[in-house]
Amino acid sequence: MRCAIYKLDKNNFLNTQNDTEAANKIQLQKNRSSDLNKALSHFLDDKNINPEIKNNIIEFLRSHLARVNSKKVTNDEKNYLIYKSAEELKDFLITGPEITDLSDRIIMLHEWLGFADPTLLTILTIHYNLCLGSILQSKESNTPVVKKIVDELLNFKSFGVFLATELSYGNNLYSLETRADYDHETKTFVINTPTASAQKYMPNTGQKRIAKVACLMARLYVDNQDCGVFPFIVRLRGEGGKLMEGVSVKPLGDKPVYVLDNAVTSFKNVRVPFEHGLLGEDSRINEAGEFKTTESNARTRFLKSVDRVQMGKLCLSASVTKGLQAALKIAFTYSDQRKTFAPKQKDVTIFSYRTHKNSLFTDLSKYFAMRSLYNEVKELKSNSDDKFFENSVYTLKYFSSDKTILILNNLRERLGAQGMFNENRIFEYLVSTHGTATAEGDNVIIKSKLIKEMLTTDTYSKPKPVKVGWLKQSITNIEYISYLLHKREHKLFSDLKSKFAVDKALGHDLFASWNKHSIQAMELAEAHAVRYSFDSFVKRIAECEDVRAKAVLTDLCKVFSLSHLQETSGWHLVHKTMSPRAYKKIQVHIDQAIDRLYPYRHNIIDSFDIPNDLIGSPLLGNYIKNFDFLNK
């Protein structure tokens, strides 16, 4: 008796052999498949990560989801259950230095929370990154008074919140109005909300049964002199959640997906101890009650005080990429099962259609690109100057969240009606990614800040396109693709810089000049992010030691870069960096790369290594069986 054995490669089959040889081949294929999965998994994640840390987080999340989803409750009750469940993280014994240095354990916690529970992610990133992080990086964190509060927050006796945004001040926080007047006689700061526009907008302060401590951004006044914006520690709710005197909290309405206690918060003559003013290394109030500083620029002092927000961007980007990973796993698994019609054939899976297959694999390639960029930026955390790291985090944040929103919209449509239901998670991931796009700075504003840095400082290294010989000018050649991506970014940057220089020479108003060229600035930000992601992708492929994994990753990189070149082909044709003949071949080569990738789809999805129970979608596994109510 003879049987056919199939191999996962571009030829898609082996010659028919006898049963013994076939069994050996099957075992060999399993081993090779396992090796491929591991190599792809190492590409996506830090291969040196402690597996015990990941397992501890997974077990915590399983317990957490069981606690908060065990019964139908009101949003307020579920919010309370999430806070109480989060208290269990005290057993992780996360330390102050881990928070200030943004340890791998903190980042991994954000990654896994991102797809498991967006509400818990929001509560904890504010608690760890914004509140505790801001306090711990200040010189005042070494005082006994502040140490006591830090210990309280680390042990979840209170939850930390961050109060910066006001009803009228978001991206323009430097202009906020909340006052902190220094009273030298009592050596305290008096916190007040002077106007309706100064109310702190939408912090998670509404839960009436949870103690809260805020890191509050307020404008310091000493002898009625405006000294700039600084952080202050303010207790909002005491034991059992009782509001402190002078603190007013008005709950806001519900948001889709998030079960968060958002509220409008204001203050009336709330006194806080002298040690609660986090004035930083540059500033102090002396024994005579005078404000002194070694940094004369108030805006620079402010930017230092909100520096922790940059770390928040990195953590939120980690959560976005992991959430997208879960969504892709759902979409690929479902697409292998869902049947549809085909001319003169029996029912086929929706993956049989080129339109569906190309759509999902293009999205998959973008995920691998943004994950490459994420890993590159994460490595810069401790190996780069602060400004370069900050700019890289800007790029990662807007690129990952913008692209993920587009991908999730597409996945929702590809899943049809199934994509609309909460239990299938796609819509939840989409809403939570919108939250990330808004958090820590709107993406358009972040792009604008990045372009300003690129144009006015030496923290940006302009790409240097290396032209390849005509024999290598094939649209499938990685060197040629690299040249095209570098060339476009280089040209867009040079043109934009020249336009601003001309406007400045002619005495044009800076704001009017920015508005005139802002669309091109956004185009440059996108080109920079794509080129940076591509370079990171190629670098990590070169480090991959598994031959089959390298081939899979190379095809994913080609699909990512060629799809982008197809989208921007008009620019390249106008600037004659790409020939019409090369343009005509792009789609053919995308199709060919996807056809080579298709047999490996299960290996790729299995490399994601996310337990199905943490995603919780019925579309994972046999979805017909999961929805079989006739036989239950």
XYZ file of C-alpha atoms in Angstrom:
632
model
C 0.000 0.000 0.000
C 1.314 3.469 -0.857
C 0.294 6.899 0.369
C 1.039 10.480 -0.656
C 2.884 12.688 1.834
C 2.873 16.456 1.415
C 5.706 18.774 2.285
C 5.352 22.432 3.244
C 7.417 23.985 0.477
C 6.816 25.737 -2.832
C 6.662 22.414 -4.695
C 4.006 21.301 -2.211
C 4.624 17.545 -2.496
C 7.068 14.646 -2.153
C 7.181 11.534 -4.292
C 4.958 8.664 -3.136
C 6.846 6.229 -0.883
C 6.227 3.113 1.177
C 4.537 3.341 4.591
C 7.717 3.095 6.693
C 9.472 5.777 4.748
C 6.289 7.819 4.805
C 6.005 7.577 8.598
C 9.612 8.684 8.940
C 8.924 11.576 6.617
C 5.903 12.591 8.693
C 7.997 12.645 11.871
C 10.747 14.562 10.097
C 8.200 17.076 8.842
C 6.811 17.532 12.362
C 10.291 18.186 13.712
C 11.115 20.594 10.905
C 7.768 22.304 11.311
C 8.461 22.749 15.016
C 11.887 24.218 14.253
C 10.330 26.634 11.765
C 7.688 27.721 14.271
C 10.352 28.374 16.905
C 12.488 30.382 14.489
C 9.519 32.551 13.490
C 8.536 32.971 17.137
C 12.074 34.099 17.993
C 11.906 36.606 15.158
C 8.771 38.160 16.619
C 9.784 38.065 20.271
C 12.918 38.416 22.340
C 14.442 34.919 22.266
C 16.252 35.647 25.547
C 13.035 36.369 27.447
C 12.510 34.362 30.600
C 9.703 31.864 29.843
C 8.781 31.827 33.531
C 7.823 35.506 33.316
C 5.528 34.818 30.363
C 3.960 31.805 32.058
C 3.300 33.822 35.233
C 1.565 36.538 33.204
C -0.518 33.950 31.326
C -1.634 32.314 34.579
C -2.501 35.706 36.085
C -4.585 36.571 33.013
C -6.424 33.255 33.140
C -7.337 33.889 36.775
C -8.205 37.499 36.016
C -10.545 36.671 33.123
C -12.242 33.959 35.202
C -12.829 36.459 38.030
C -14.242 39.316 35.960
C -16.239 37.285 33.416
C -17.832 34.757 35.757
C -21.212 36.480 35.839
C -23.246 39.252 34.242
C -22.825 42.460 36.227
C -23.207 46.204 35.697
C -20.320 48.158 34.181
C -19.598 49.754 37.546
C -19.419 46.361 39.250
C -17.201 44.932 36.515
C -14.922 47.956 36.775
C -14.597 47.313 40.520
C -13.852 43.616 39.893
C -11.097 44.564 37.433
C -9.463 46.838 40.018
C -9.677 44.129 42.686
C -8.245 41.571 40.280
C -5.376 43.938 39.406
C -4.426 44.018 43.093
C -3.196 40.429 42.657
C -0.254 41.844 40.707
C 1.329 42.745 44.042
C 2.491 39.120 44.059
C 4.659 39.908 41.010
C 6.809 42.061 43.340
C 7.484 44.659 40.648
C 10.086 47.115 41.933
C 10.676 50.829 41.485
C 13.833 50.339 39.383
C 11.917 48.021 37.042
C 9.421 50.815 36.428
C 11.973 53.590 35.914
C 14.102 51.408 33.619
C 11.019 49.948 31.904
C 12.116 46.341 32.406
C 11.249 43.528 30.020
C 8.775 42.267 32.607
C 6.844 45.568 32.522
C 6.832 45.634 28.706
C 5.723 42.000 28.461
C 2.919 42.662 30.923
C 1.652 45.416 28.604
C 1.923 43.160 25.557
C -0.241 40.426 27.007
C -2.748 42.727 28.678
C -3.316 44.451 25.339
C -5.304 41.617 23.798
C -6.667 40.021 26.984
C -8.344 43.030 28.666
C -8.050 46.625 27.333
C -9.567 48.055 30.532
C -6.997 46.365 32.747
C -4.234 47.493 30.366
C -5.356 51.124 30.669
C -5.577 51.008 34.459
C -2.129 49.448 34.821
C -0.255 51.521 32.235
C -1.502 54.661 33.982
C -0.651 53.192 37.403
C 2.853 51.967 36.521
C 4.057 54.225 33.703
C 2.432 57.594 34.184
C 1.837 57.846 37.925
C 4.536 55.702 39.561
C 6.993 56.340 36.721
C 6.655 60.125 37.027
C 7.040 59.999 40.812
C 10.030 57.636 40.790
C 12.029 59.654 38.264
C 11.859 62.772 40.471
C 14.498 63.619 43.073
C 11.731 63.886 45.691
C 11.099 60.118 45.427
C 13.916 59.581 47.948
C 12.167 61.507 50.728
C 10.440 59.460 53.465
C 7.040 61.015 52.707
C 7.131 60.090 49.021
C 8.725 56.684 49.665
C 5.686 55.805 51.768
C 3.346 56.676 48.883
C 5.482 54.725 46.406
C 5.288 51.669 48.658
C 1.513 52.120 48.906
C 1.213 52.176 45.106
C 3.598 49.268 44.499
C 1.522 47.131 46.871
C -1.795 48.270 45.324
C -3.123 49.714 48.576
C -4.010 52.615 46.267
C -4.143 52.894 42.482
C -2.169 55.585 40.706
C -3.809 57.933 38.199
C -2.369 60.682 36.002
C -4.171 64.013 35.742
C -2.786 66.157 32.934
C -5.374 66.731 30.180
C -7.931 69.453 30.882
C -11.215 70.223 29.208
C -9.493 72.845 27.034
C -5.924 71.539 27.051
C -4.735 68.270 25.548
C -1.792 68.404 23.148
C -1.191 71.948 24.405
C -0.673 70.878 28.018
C 1.947 73.550 28.572
C -0.905 76.076 28.659
C -3.001 74.227 31.278
C -4.682 76.289 34.027
C -4.911 74.120 37.183
C -3.103 76.051 39.946
C -0.748 74.929 42.688
C -0.101 77.997 44.873
C 2.775 77.677 47.338
C 1.900 78.754 50.890
C 5.230 79.423 52.595
C 3.671 79.855 56.035
C 2.336 76.272 56.110
C 4.857 74.896 53.584
C 2.057 73.376 51.515
C 0.726 73.678 47.992
C -2.913 74.684 47.487
C -4.509 73.029 44.438
C -7.402 74.776 42.673
C -9.349 74.493 39.439
C -9.797 78.164 38.484
C -12.139 77.781 35.472
C -14.447 75.241 33.860
C -11.925 74.777 31.048
C -9.307 73.718 33.632
C -11.226 70.664 34.887
C -9.175 67.497 34.506
C -10.870 65.616 31.705
C -11.512 61.874 31.719
C -8.957 60.391 34.170
C -10.034 57.091 35.753
C -11.090 58.616 39.080
C -14.761 57.621 39.185
C -14.712 54.247 41.022
C -16.185 54.966 44.469
C -14.726 51.920 46.253
C -11.047 52.166 45.273
C -8.357 54.365 46.880
C -6.639 56.659 44.338
C -3.455 58.740 44.350
C -2.847 61.166 41.498
C 0.215 62.506 39.797
C -1.323 65.882 38.934
C 0.091 68.361 36.422
C -0.515 71.905 37.675
C 0.870 75.406 37.203
C 3.051 76.404 40.146
C 2.668 79.895 41.559
C 5.135 81.255 44.121
C 4.294 84.745 45.415
C 1.774 84.881 42.572
C 4.572 84.376 40.056
C 3.921 81.761 37.329
C 6.834 79.311 37.588
C 5.611 76.825 34.982
C 3.934 73.419 35.009
C 5.088 70.674 37.418
C 3.782 67.332 38.754
C 2.255 67.134 42.238
C 1.189 64.117 44.282
C -2.447 64.497 45.331
C -4.520 61.945 47.200
C -7.964 61.823 45.572
C -9.689 58.970 47.372
C -8.786 57.494 50.745
C -9.398 54.056 52.171
C -12.502 52.453 50.693
C -12.622 55.077 47.922
C -13.864 58.005 50.030
C -13.294 61.328 48.251
C -10.851 63.667 49.968
C -12.064 67.101 51.027
C -12.050 69.607 48.172
C -11.906 66.951 45.417
C -14.889 66.772 43.063
C -15.447 63.860 40.657
C -18.240 63.737 38.075
C -18.473 60.403 36.201
C -18.588 60.435 32.407
C -20.696 58.108 30.258
C -19.692 54.668 29.038
C -17.294 53.990 26.178
C -17.520 50.982 23.867
C -15.319 48.048 24.968
C -13.701 49.879 27.901
C -15.266 49.401 31.340
C -13.343 52.348 32.744
C -14.321 54.821 35.472
C -13.602 57.961 33.422
C -14.617 61.214 35.083
C -14.189 64.986 35.173
C -12.149 65.944 38.241
C -11.707 69.347 39.880
C -10.194 70.829 43.042
C -11.066 73.509 45.573
C -8.402 74.516 48.094
C -6.859 71.052 48.343
C -3.649 71.257 50.383
C -0.759 68.869 49.768
C 2.560 68.603 51.689
C 5.687 70.381 50.487
C 7.332 67.040 49.621
C 4.493 66.304 47.171
C 5.724 68.981 44.774
C 7.903 67.140 42.229
C 10.047 70.040 41.040
C 12.815 67.872 39.600
C 16.595 68.279 39.495
C 16.578 71.809 38.050
C 14.158 73.609 40.341
C 13.513 74.135 44.043
C 11.841 76.402 46.587
C 14.437 77.613 49.076
C 14.161 78.223 52.807
C 13.051 81.800 52.144
C 10.134 80.531 50.064
C 11.659 81.643 46.754
C 11.505 79.671 43.529
C 14.963 78.957 42.103
C 15.894 77.066 38.935
C 18.981 76.260 36.894
C 16.836 75.773 33.760
C 15.581 79.178 32.640
C 13.302 77.802 29.894
C 9.926 76.951 31.466
C 8.893 74.825 28.469
C 12.039 72.700 28.780
C 11.286 72.186 32.476
C 7.763 71.111 31.548
C 8.949 68.640 28.899
C 11.278 67.016 31.422
C 8.388 66.623 33.859
C 6.255 64.732 31.311
C 9.146 62.670 29.981
C 7.529 59.500 31.320
C 4.850 59.753 28.634
C 7.458 58.531 26.100
C 7.786 55.225 27.941
C 3.994 54.977 27.875
C 4.076 55.220 24.081
C 6.458 52.262 23.889
C 4.311 50.133 26.203
C 1.108 50.963 24.338
C 2.782 50.078 21.037
C 3.676 46.703 22.558
C 0.036 46.105 23.437
C -1.148 47.122 19.945
C 1.125 44.668 18.143
C 0.127 41.775 20.412
C -3.566 42.560 19.985
C -3.135 42.557 16.206
C -1.384 39.201 16.494
C -4.473 37.766 18.208
C -6.767 39.268 15.544
C -4.704 37.779 12.717
C -4.819 34.372 14.405
C -8.623 34.588 14.506
C -8.893 35.708 10.875
C -6.502 33.078 9.470
C -8.086 30.243 11.469
C -11.607 31.216 10.379
C -10.572 31.684 6.743
C -9.345 28.086 6.610
C -12.816 26.857 7.594
C -15.412 29.245 6.184
C -16.914 27.875 2.948
C -18.208 29.750 -0.060
C -19.163 29.035 -3.661
C -16.879 28.738 -6.690
C -17.766 28.331 -10.384
C -18.124 24.650 -11.393
C -16.681 23.421 -8.109
C -17.887 22.213 -4.744
C -17.744 24.699 -1.914
C -14.259 26.088 -1.273
C -12.803 27.981 1.685
C -12.716 31.751 1.403
C -8.913 31.465 1.356
C -9.264 29.957 -2.123
C -10.039 33.405 -3.517
C -7.060 35.542 -4.487
C -8.725 38.705 -3.184
C -9.141 37.240 0.308
C -5.744 35.551 0.421
C -3.814 38.594 -0.756
C -5.699 40.854 1.626
C -4.851 38.768 4.710
C -1.244 38.055 3.773
C -0.620 41.735 3.043
C -1.963 42.545 6.508
C 0.233 39.797 7.947
C 3.312 41.274 6.268
C 2.549 44.688 7.784
C 2.303 43.079 11.199
C 5.745 41.490 10.818
C 7.138 44.861 9.701
C 5.722 46.763 12.689
C 6.864 44.001 15.032
C 10.376 44.323 13.581
C 10.262 48.056 14.232
C 8.954 47.477 17.758
C 11.832 45.112 18.579
C 14.345 47.552 17.085
C 13.037 50.470 19.165
C 12.850 48.351 22.314
C 16.549 47.542 21.916
C 17.315 51.275 21.690
C 15.842 51.789 25.158
C 19.182 51.430 26.887
C 21.591 51.790 23.955
C 20.852 55.191 22.469
C 20.742 58.887 23.247
C 17.455 60.099 24.696
C 16.359 62.234 21.753
C 16.967 59.537 19.127
C 15.087 57.029 21.275
C 12.219 59.497 21.739
C 11.921 60.075 17.999
C 11.975 56.333 17.373
C 9.174 55.841 19.904
C 7.176 58.569 18.122
C 7.590 56.669 14.849
C 6.657 53.330 16.373
C 3.581 54.693 18.115
C 1.939 56.346 15.122
C 2.976 53.687 12.623
C 1.791 50.717 14.696
C -1.528 52.226 15.784
C -2.384 53.801 12.411
C -1.600 50.612 10.495
C -3.345 48.381 13.043
C -6.572 50.389 12.765
C -6.548 49.944 8.981
C -5.753 46.233 9.271
C -8.440 45.579 11.888
C -11.012 47.385 9.760
C -10.094 45.070 6.910
C -10.149 41.933 9.106
C -13.573 42.917 10.420
C -14.862 43.084 6.856
C -13.116 39.856 5.798
C -14.851 38.001 8.648
C -18.258 39.238 7.543
C -21.006 39.211 10.166
C -18.791 37.221 12.553
C -16.482 40.221 12.813
C -19.260 42.339 14.315
C -19.779 40.280 17.476
C -18.016 41.153 20.711
C -17.118 37.542 21.478
C -15.064 37.309 18.300
C -12.892 40.173 19.604
C -12.047 41.963 16.312
C -14.271 44.940 17.062
C -12.908 45.087 20.610
C -9.331 45.221 19.335
C -10.308 47.928 16.857
C -11.848 50.146 19.547
C -8.955 49.623 21.947
C -6.453 50.521 19.194
C -8.371 53.741 18.587
C -7.868 54.396 22.290
C -4.135 53.842 21.896
C -3.987 56.159 18.883
C -5.447 58.923 21.060
C -3.536 58.108 24.261
C -0.182 59.784 25.010
C -0.695 62.247 22.142
C -2.803 62.225 18.982
C -0.935 60.598 16.091
C -1.096 63.615 13.784
C 0.447 65.748 16.525
C 3.141 63.131 17.153
C 3.974 63.068 13.440
C 4.193 66.874 13.464
C 6.571 66.826 16.447
C 8.734 64.223 14.751
C 8.974 66.205 11.509
C 9.941 69.303 13.497
C 12.748 67.328 15.151
C 13.868 65.964 11.791
C 13.977 69.419 10.205
C 15.476 71.450 13.056
C 17.832 69.162 15.018
C 20.727 66.801 14.362
C 18.886 63.791 15.840
C 17.759 62.613 12.390
C 20.137 60.795 10.084
C 18.936 61.433 6.567
C 18.711 58.156 4.592
C 21.462 57.587 2.077
C 20.025 55.738 -0.912
C 22.643 53.456 -2.456
C 21.915 53.178 -6.153
C 22.226 49.653 -7.498
C 23.536 48.668 -10.895
C 21.066 48.147 -13.705
C 21.508 44.380 -13.534
C 20.124 44.438 -9.970
C 17.278 46.831 -10.709
C 14.655 44.135 -10.325
C 11.557 44.894 -8.301
C 12.187 41.650 -6.381
C 15.742 42.587 -5.394
C 15.913 43.653 -1.732
C 18.771 46.075 -2.489
C 16.706 47.799 -5.181
C 13.623 47.940 -2.937
C 15.815 49.470 -0.223
C 17.095 52.072 -2.683
C 13.540 53.064 -3.665
C 12.357 53.453 -0.055
C 15.454 55.399 0.985
C 15.336 57.573 -2.126
C 11.737 58.628 -1.533
C 12.296 59.548 2.110
C 15.514 61.411 1.201
C 13.782 63.394 -1.553
C 10.712 64.236 0.547
C 12.922 65.437 3.398
C 15.192 67.539 1.184
C 12.252 69.159 -0.627
C 10.424 69.948 2.615
C 13.509 71.422 4.263
C 14.119 73.619 1.209
C 10.521 74.879 1.189
C 10.667 75.907 4.836
C 14.041 77.594 4.253
C 12.601 79.624 1.368
C 9.556 80.650 3.429
C 11.807 81.721 6.298
C 14.024 83.763 3.966
C 10.927 85.513 2.595
C 9.738 86.328 6.116
C 6.620 84.161 5.956
C 4.690 83.430 9.142
C 5.827 80.080 10.611
C 2.297 78.840 11.283
C 1.156 79.724 7.748
C 4.248 78.023 6.363
C 3.533 74.859 8.350
C -0.071 74.743 7.159
C 1.071 75.157 3.561
C 3.450 72.191 3.761
C 1.816 70.024 6.455
C 0.399 67.447 4.020
C 3.869 66.840 2.599
C 5.142 66.637 6.193
C 2.654 63.837 6.915
C 3.793 62.121 3.706
C 7.387 62.305 4.952
C 6.390 60.862 8.349
C 4.776 57.867 6.619
C 7.753 57.355 4.286
C 10.125 57.505 7.253
C 8.130 54.932 9.236
C 7.918 52.511 6.292
C 11.637 52.826 5.504
C 12.583 52.447 9.198
C 10.342 49.366 9.500
C 11.784 47.881 6.300
C 15.372 48.400 7.507
C 14.497 46.800 10.856
C 12.815 43.895 9.041
C 15.829 43.272 6.794
C 18.257 43.538 9.722
C 16.372 40.938 11.734
C 16.056 38.594 8.733
C 19.851 38.688 8.386
C 20.142 37.587 12.028
C 17.805 34.604 11.479
C 19.727 31.312 11.330
C 16.919 29.003 10.162
C 17.003 28.709 6.360
C 13.271 28.052 5.889
C 12.300 30.792 8.326
C 14.576 33.211 6.474
C 12.823 32.335 3.186
C 9.365 32.866 4.752
C 10.428 36.147 6.336
C 12.001 37.386 3.103
C 8.736 36.804 1.234
C 6.780 38.591 3.984
C 9.213 41.499 3.734
C 8.744 41.596 -0.031
C 4.948 41.611 0.278
C 5.178 44.476 2.800
C 7.576 46.617 0.778
C 6.132 45.878 -2.666
C 2.617 46.668 -1.451
C 3.865 50.036 -0.221
C 5.710 50.689 -3.481
C 2.510 49.877 -5.337
C 0.624 52.433 -3.228
C 3.272 55.112 -3.868
C 4.056 54.139 -7.474
C 2.719 57.453 -8.794
C 5.460 59.315 -6.926
C 8.175 56.956 -8.163
C 6.979 57.127 -11.770
C 6.857 60.938 -11.692
C 10.366 61.128 -10.197
C 11.600 58.360 -12.522
C 13.013 56.239 -9.708
C 10.932 53.307 -10.975
C 10.279 52.350 -14.582
C 6.768 51.623 -15.913
C 8.030 48.126 -16.717
C 9.001 47.554 -13.058
C 5.664 48.934 -11.873
C 3.756 46.490 -14.075
C 5.532 43.567 -12.414
C 4.786 44.534 -8.798
C 1.444 42.740 -8.551
C 2.807 39.614 -10.200
C 5.625 39.386 -7.674
C 3.288 40.087 -4.745
C 1.050 37.228 -5.931
C 4.018 34.889 -6.300
C 5.369 35.691 -2.829
C 1.949 35.108 -1.256
C 1.588 31.805 -3.114
C 4.925 30.712 -1.650
C 3.793 31.795 1.818
C 0.353 30.189 1.706
C 1.484 26.600 2.554
C 3.268 28.007 5.621
C 0.270 29.868 7.024
C -0.243 27.413 9.887
C 3.416 27.622 10.886
C 3.247 31.406 10.908
C 0.070 31.551 12.988
C 1.300 28.841 15.375
C 4.478 30.872 15.925
C 2.331 33.556 17.573
C 2.172 31.326 20.661
C -1.005 32.891 22.122
C -3.204 30.441 24.051
C -6.667 30.308 22.475
C -8.394 30.529 25.843
C -6.922 33.985 26.492
C -8.342 35.227 23.196
C -11.631 33.476 23.834
C -13.071 33.681 20.311
C -15.363 30.852 19.101
C -13.776 31.293 15.663
C -10.621 29.624 16.933
C -10.802 25.854 16.522
C -13.872 24.326 14.920
C -16.256 27.268 14.798
C -19.189 25.125 13.537
C -18.860 22.913 16.594
C -18.557 25.955 18.877
C -21.851 27.296 17.517
C -23.622 23.915 17.391
C -26.633 24.625 19.640
C -28.641 21.744 18.157
C -26.533 19.106 19.891
C -25.875 20.905 23.162
